[in-house]
CSV table of C-alpha atoms in Angstrom, one decimal:
chain,number,residue,atom,x,y,z
A,606,MET,CA,69.6,109.5,87.8
A,607,THR,CA,68.3,106.2,86.2
A,608,GLU,CA,66.5,103.5,88.0
A,609,TYR,CA,69.8,101.6,88.3
A,610,GLU,CA,71.8,104.3,90.0
A,611,TYR,CA,71.3,105.3,93.6
A,612,GLY,CA,74.2,107.6,94.3
A,613,PRO,CA,77.1,107.0,96.7
A,614,GLN,CA,76.4,104.2,99.1
A,615,PRO,CA,77.5,103.8,102.8
A,616,ILE,CA,79.8,101.0,101.8
A,617,ALA,CA,82.2,103.6,100.3
A,618,ALA,CA,82.3,105.5,103.6
A,619,LEU,CA,82.9,102.3,105.6
A,620,MET,CA,85.7,101.3,103.3
A,621,GLU,CA,87.3,104.7,103.8
A,622,LYS,CA,86.7,104.5,107.6
A,623,HIS,CA,88.6,101.2,107.7
A,624,ASN,CA,91.2,102.3,105.1
A,625,LEU,CA,90.2,99.6,102.7
A,626,LYS,CA,90.7,99.6,99.0
A,627,PRO,CA,88.6,97.5,96.5
A,628,HIS,CA,91.4,95.0,96.3
A,629,ASP,CA,91.3,94.4,100.0
A,630,LEU,CA,87.7,93.3,99.7
A,631,VAL,CA,88.4,91.1,96.7
A,632,ALA,CA,91.3,89.5,98.6
A,633,ALA,CA,89.3,89.0,101.8
A,634,SER,CA,86.4,87.4,100.0
A,635,THR,CA,86.0,83.6,100.1
A,636,GLU,CA,83.4,84.0,97.3
A,637,GLN,CA,83.8,85.2,93.7
A,638,ILE,CA,83.7,88.9,93.7
A,639,THR,CA,85.5,91.3,91.4
A,640,HIS,CA,86.9,94.8,91.6
A,641,LYS,CA,84.1,95.9,89.3
A,642,MET,CA,81.5,94.7,91.7
A,643,VAL,CA,83.1,96.7,94.5
A,644,SER,CA,83.3,99.7,92.3
A,645,ARG,CA,79.7,99.5,91.3
A,646,ALA,CA,78.6,99.1,94.9
A,647,CYS,CA,80.4,102.2,96.0
A,648,LYS,CA,79.0,104.3,93.1
A,649,GLY,CA,75.5,103.2,93.8
A,650,ARG,CA,74.8,100.9,90.8
A,651,LYS,CA,72.0,98.5,91.5
A,652,LEU,CA,73.4,95.1,92.4
A,653,SER,CA,71.6,91.8,92.9
A,654,ARG,CA,70.9,90.7,96.4
A,655,LYS,CA,73.3,87.8,96.0
A,656,VAL,CA,76.2,90.2,95.1
A,657,GLN,CA,75.2,92.5,98.0
A,658,PHE,CA,75.5,89.6,100.5
A,659,LYS,CA,78.9,88.7,99.0
A,660,LEU,CA,80.1,92.2,99.6
A,661,VAL,CA,78.8,92.3,103.2
A,662,ALA,CA,80.7,89.1,103.9
A,663,ALA,CA,83.9,90.5,102.3
A,664,ILE,CA,83.8,93.8,104.2
A,665,ASN,CA,83.0,92.0,107.5
A,666,THR,CA,86.1,89.8,107.0
A,667,ALA,CA,88.4,92.7,105.8
A,668,ALA,CA,87.3,95.1,108.5
A,669,GLU,CA,86.8,92.5,111.3
A,670,GLN,CA,83.4,94.0,112.0
A,671,THR,CA,79.8,92.9,111.7
A,672,TYR,CA,77.8,94.9,109.2
A,673,THR,CA,74.5,94.2,107.6
A,674,LEU,CA,73.0,95.0,104.3
A,675,LYS,CA,71.3,98.1,105.8
A,676,ASP,CA,74.7,99.3,106.9
A,677,LEU,CA,76.2,99.1,103.4
A,678,PHE,CA,73.3,99.9,101.0
A,679,THR,CA,70.5,102.4,101.0
A,680,TYR,CA,68.3,100.6,98.5
């Protein structure tokens, strides 16, 4: 494991719990996020704080829940 890989992240489990696919987050986002960003987040690749916040906003919109960074990422 390199310093940029943190293993599977909670965001993947939350997406599964709400039956969401990466495209659902991309479609729900009002900001510029890509399928690649979502994929990297689920796999545990290190993302910038800005991208992490974009993903939090997208999953909150898609799942109609209120999650925080700590709920989605372990790093």
